[in-house]
XYZ file of C-alpha atoms in Angstrom:
216
model
C -137.916 -7.279 -99.511
C -138.349 -10.911 -98.475
C -140.604 -13.040 -100.659
C -142.517 -13.959 -97.504
C -143.627 -10.315 -97.281
C -144.397 -9.685 -100.937
C -147.997 -9.417 -102.095
C -148.992 -11.140 -105.367
C -149.682 -7.720 -106.894
C -145.958 -7.018 -106.594
C -144.974 -10.011 -108.729
C -144.269 -9.450 -112.399
C -146.030 -11.471 -115.102
C -142.787 -13.415 -115.563
C -142.601 -14.230 -111.859
C -146.250 -15.314 -111.890
C -145.530 -17.633 -114.810
C -142.648 -19.179 -112.847
C -144.867 -19.629 -109.791
C -147.522 -21.317 -111.949
C -144.855 -23.686 -113.229
C -143.677 -24.378 -109.688
C -147.224 -25.268 -108.633
C -147.562 -27.649 -111.572
C -144.288 -29.355 -110.675
C -145.607 -29.870 -107.161
C -148.872 -31.345 -108.437
C -147.224 -33.640 -110.963
C -144.198 -34.809 -108.990
C -144.736 -33.972 -105.356
C -142.254 -32.310 -103.035
C -139.229 -34.045 -104.577
C -139.965 -32.505 -107.969
C -139.840 -28.975 -106.589
C -136.107 -28.282 -106.741
C -134.337 -25.120 -107.810
C -132.694 -26.902 -110.723
C -135.933 -28.559 -111.804
C -137.920 -25.332 -111.623
C -135.253 -23.338 -113.472
C -135.271 -25.928 -116.225
C -139.059 -26.152 -116.459
C -139.561 -22.378 -116.357
C -136.622 -21.596 -118.673
C -134.926 -19.268 -116.218
C -131.711 -19.283 -114.216
C -131.320 -20.458 -110.652
C -129.856 -17.037 -109.908
C -133.130 -15.423 -110.955
C -135.087 -17.735 -108.677
C -132.916 -16.834 -105.687
C -133.164 -13.134 -106.537
C -136.951 -13.230 -106.838
C -137.932 -15.640 -104.083
C -134.923 -16.297 -101.879
C -134.708 -19.736 -100.300
C -137.135 -22.652 -100.549
C -139.406 -21.216 -97.857
C -139.559 -17.945 -99.778
C -140.528 -19.810 -102.928
C -143.248 -21.766 -101.116
C -144.533 -18.555 -99.545
C -144.750 -16.896 -102.956
C -146.463 -19.956 -104.465
C -149.099 -19.992 -101.734
C -149.725 -16.234 -101.930
C -150.046 -16.462 -105.704
C -152.505 -19.344 -105.408
C -154.552 -17.470 -102.789
C -154.739 -14.433 -105.076
C -156.890 -16.493 -107.455
C -159.752 -16.048 -104.968
C -160.956 -12.619 -106.078
C -162.480 -9.890 -103.950
C -163.359 -6.447 -105.216
C -161.244 -3.483 -104.129
C -163.502 -0.703 -102.900
C -162.505 2.927 -103.151
C -165.101 4.692 -101.029
C -168.165 3.766 -103.069
C -171.258 2.722 -101.107
C -172.150 -0.946 -101.332
C -175.564 -1.791 -102.755
C -177.429 -5.071 -102.130
C -177.001 -6.173 -105.752
C -173.297 -5.325 -105.761
C -172.654 -7.127 -102.473
C -174.446 -10.261 -103.646
C -172.462 -10.221 -106.897
C -169.098 -9.693 -105.159
C -169.778 -12.353 -102.525
C -170.832 -14.837 -105.207
C -167.623 -14.246 -107.176
C -165.646 -14.772 -103.967
C -167.551 -17.945 -103.104
C -167.196 -19.438 -106.584
C -163.478 -18.671 -106.722
C -162.950 -20.097 -103.242
C -164.680 -23.355 -104.159
C -162.771 -23.716 -107.426
C -159.398 -22.948 -105.855
C -159.924 -25.315 -102.915
C -161.151 -28.045 -105.274
C -158.221 -27.632 -107.662
C -155.293 -30.031 -107.900
C -152.851 -27.364 -106.698
C -154.560 -26.581 -103.399
C -155.258 -30.238 -102.704
C -151.586 -31.085 -103.334
C -150.376 -28.271 -101.064
C -152.715 -29.260 -98.249
C -151.911 -32.960 -98.512
C -148.203 -32.142 -98.419
C -148.659 -29.907 -95.372
C -150.633 -32.608 -93.577
C -147.936 -35.157 -94.396
C -145.265 -32.854 -92.965
C -147.177 -31.820 -89.861
C -145.285 -34.267 -87.647
C -141.879 -33.002 -88.781
C -139.992 -30.662 -86.515
C -139.313 -27.385 -88.279
C -141.762 -27.892 -91.143
C -143.137 -24.502 -92.199
C -145.577 -25.412 -94.940
C -148.621 -25.597 -92.687
C -147.837 -22.196 -91.183
C -147.306 -20.704 -94.632
C -150.633 -22.077 -95.861
C -152.392 -20.398 -92.953
C -150.509 -17.095 -92.978
C -149.971 -16.569 -96.720
C -153.015 -18.448 -97.941
C -156.031 -18.630 -95.649
C -155.423 -15.419 -93.711
C -154.871 -13.379 -96.862
C -158.169 -14.648 -98.256
C -159.884 -14.010 -94.920
C -158.563 -10.459 -94.699
C -159.818 -9.463 -98.149
C -163.220 -11.103 -97.663
C -163.635 -9.444 -94.261
C -163.062 -6.051 -95.889
C -165.896 -6.855 -98.297
C -168.233 -7.852 -95.466
C -167.338 -4.708 -93.515
C -168.176 -2.637 -96.594
C -171.557 -4.338 -96.695
C -172.206 -3.330 -93.097
C -171.132 0.259 -93.698
C -173.480 0.390 -96.688
C -176.421 -0.774 -94.588
C -176.684 -4.084 -96.458
C -175.449 -6.354 -93.658
C -176.162 -6.353 -89.936
C -173.903 -8.104 -87.413
C -172.162 -7.496 -84.085
C -169.156 -9.740 -84.654
C -167.571 -9.502 -88.107
C -165.321 -12.487 -87.506
C -168.297 -14.653 -86.621
C -170.217 -13.433 -89.671
C -167.311 -14.177 -91.984
C -166.737 -17.653 -90.622
C -170.452 -18.355 -91.031
C -170.098 -17.370 -94.694
C -167.004 -19.527 -95.086
C -168.764 -22.494 -93.512
C -171.802 -22.100 -95.765
C -169.548 -22.015 -98.825
C -167.104 -24.793 -97.996
C -168.910 -26.932 -95.379
C -167.015 -30.264 -95.253
C -166.302 -30.256 -98.982
C -162.567 -29.620 -98.708
C -162.062 -32.450 -96.222
C -163.978 -34.863 -98.451
C -161.901 -33.904 -101.481
C -158.662 -34.273 -99.528
C -159.811 -37.813 -98.825
C -160.327 -38.459 -102.529
C -163.955 -37.591 -103.209
C -164.554 -36.159 -106.698
C -164.810 -32.398 -107.100
C -168.101 -30.520 -107.098
C -170.009 -30.369 -110.379
C -171.468 -26.850 -110.245
C -169.496 -24.402 -108.129
C -171.584 -21.489 -109.401
C -174.869 -22.832 -108.068
C -173.323 -23.853 -104.749
C -171.771 -20.388 -104.415
C -175.111 -18.679 -105.074
C -176.943 -20.846 -102.543
C -174.287 -20.183 -99.877
C -174.383 -16.413 -100.423
C -178.193 -16.323 -100.384
C -178.234 -18.275 -97.118
C -175.673 -15.852 -95.655
C -177.755 -12.851 -96.708
C -180.849 -14.412 -95.151
C -178.941 -14.635 -91.871
C -177.079 -11.323 -91.874
C -178.709 -9.145 -94.517
C -180.861 -6.129 -93.765
C -184.371 -6.018 -95.196
C -183.232 -4.296 -98.379
C -180.593 -7.011 -98.868
C -183.188 -9.772 -98.503
C -185.718 -8.262 -100.888
C -184.331 -9.832 -104.049
C -183.072 -13.129 -102.623
C -184.805 -16.170 -104.124
C -186.691 -18.287 -101.593
C -184.422 -21.019 -100.224
C -185.601 -24.512 -101.036
């Protein structure tokens, strides 16, 4: 199977360790530092193993992005009914993870590199960031929101609109400001809680709103 189609759950702990090393090389040395020889040396593995696991450079980048996106956690539901307290907790975990991942050196480096390559013909990094990063996060978060609706905790007609409202409340213009060099946020937990509470005020049913602190 191509690395571009693998899910992070299919990577071994050894492969994840190599991907973490690859991300650090990118942060510390930029695109030029991310070579097969350099990664093999830094991760103490053979180039043959890298090709076997990830294929070509695009496959490696795809795996790196998918691995990074997997750090934004969403709960996997197995038929249980969503309660207001559970939904608020799961959404807050998602929001906090999203803020911390987007604010991290790795995501900022990947996005800056993609922006720098956007004028190049044939550059795939931007597409990979959308398809293997953002869309994978979106898909898992949408499943969580849909579970909230099925459990009678959320009310909306357009799930895509509801999700993008949540995303906007969480991120706002923060990522753009950090890409331009503004320091990271100081308390991602509090910002995550405020964003989720605002979302529940907009889309929550009455039982979901009952325990939400008054917005100030």
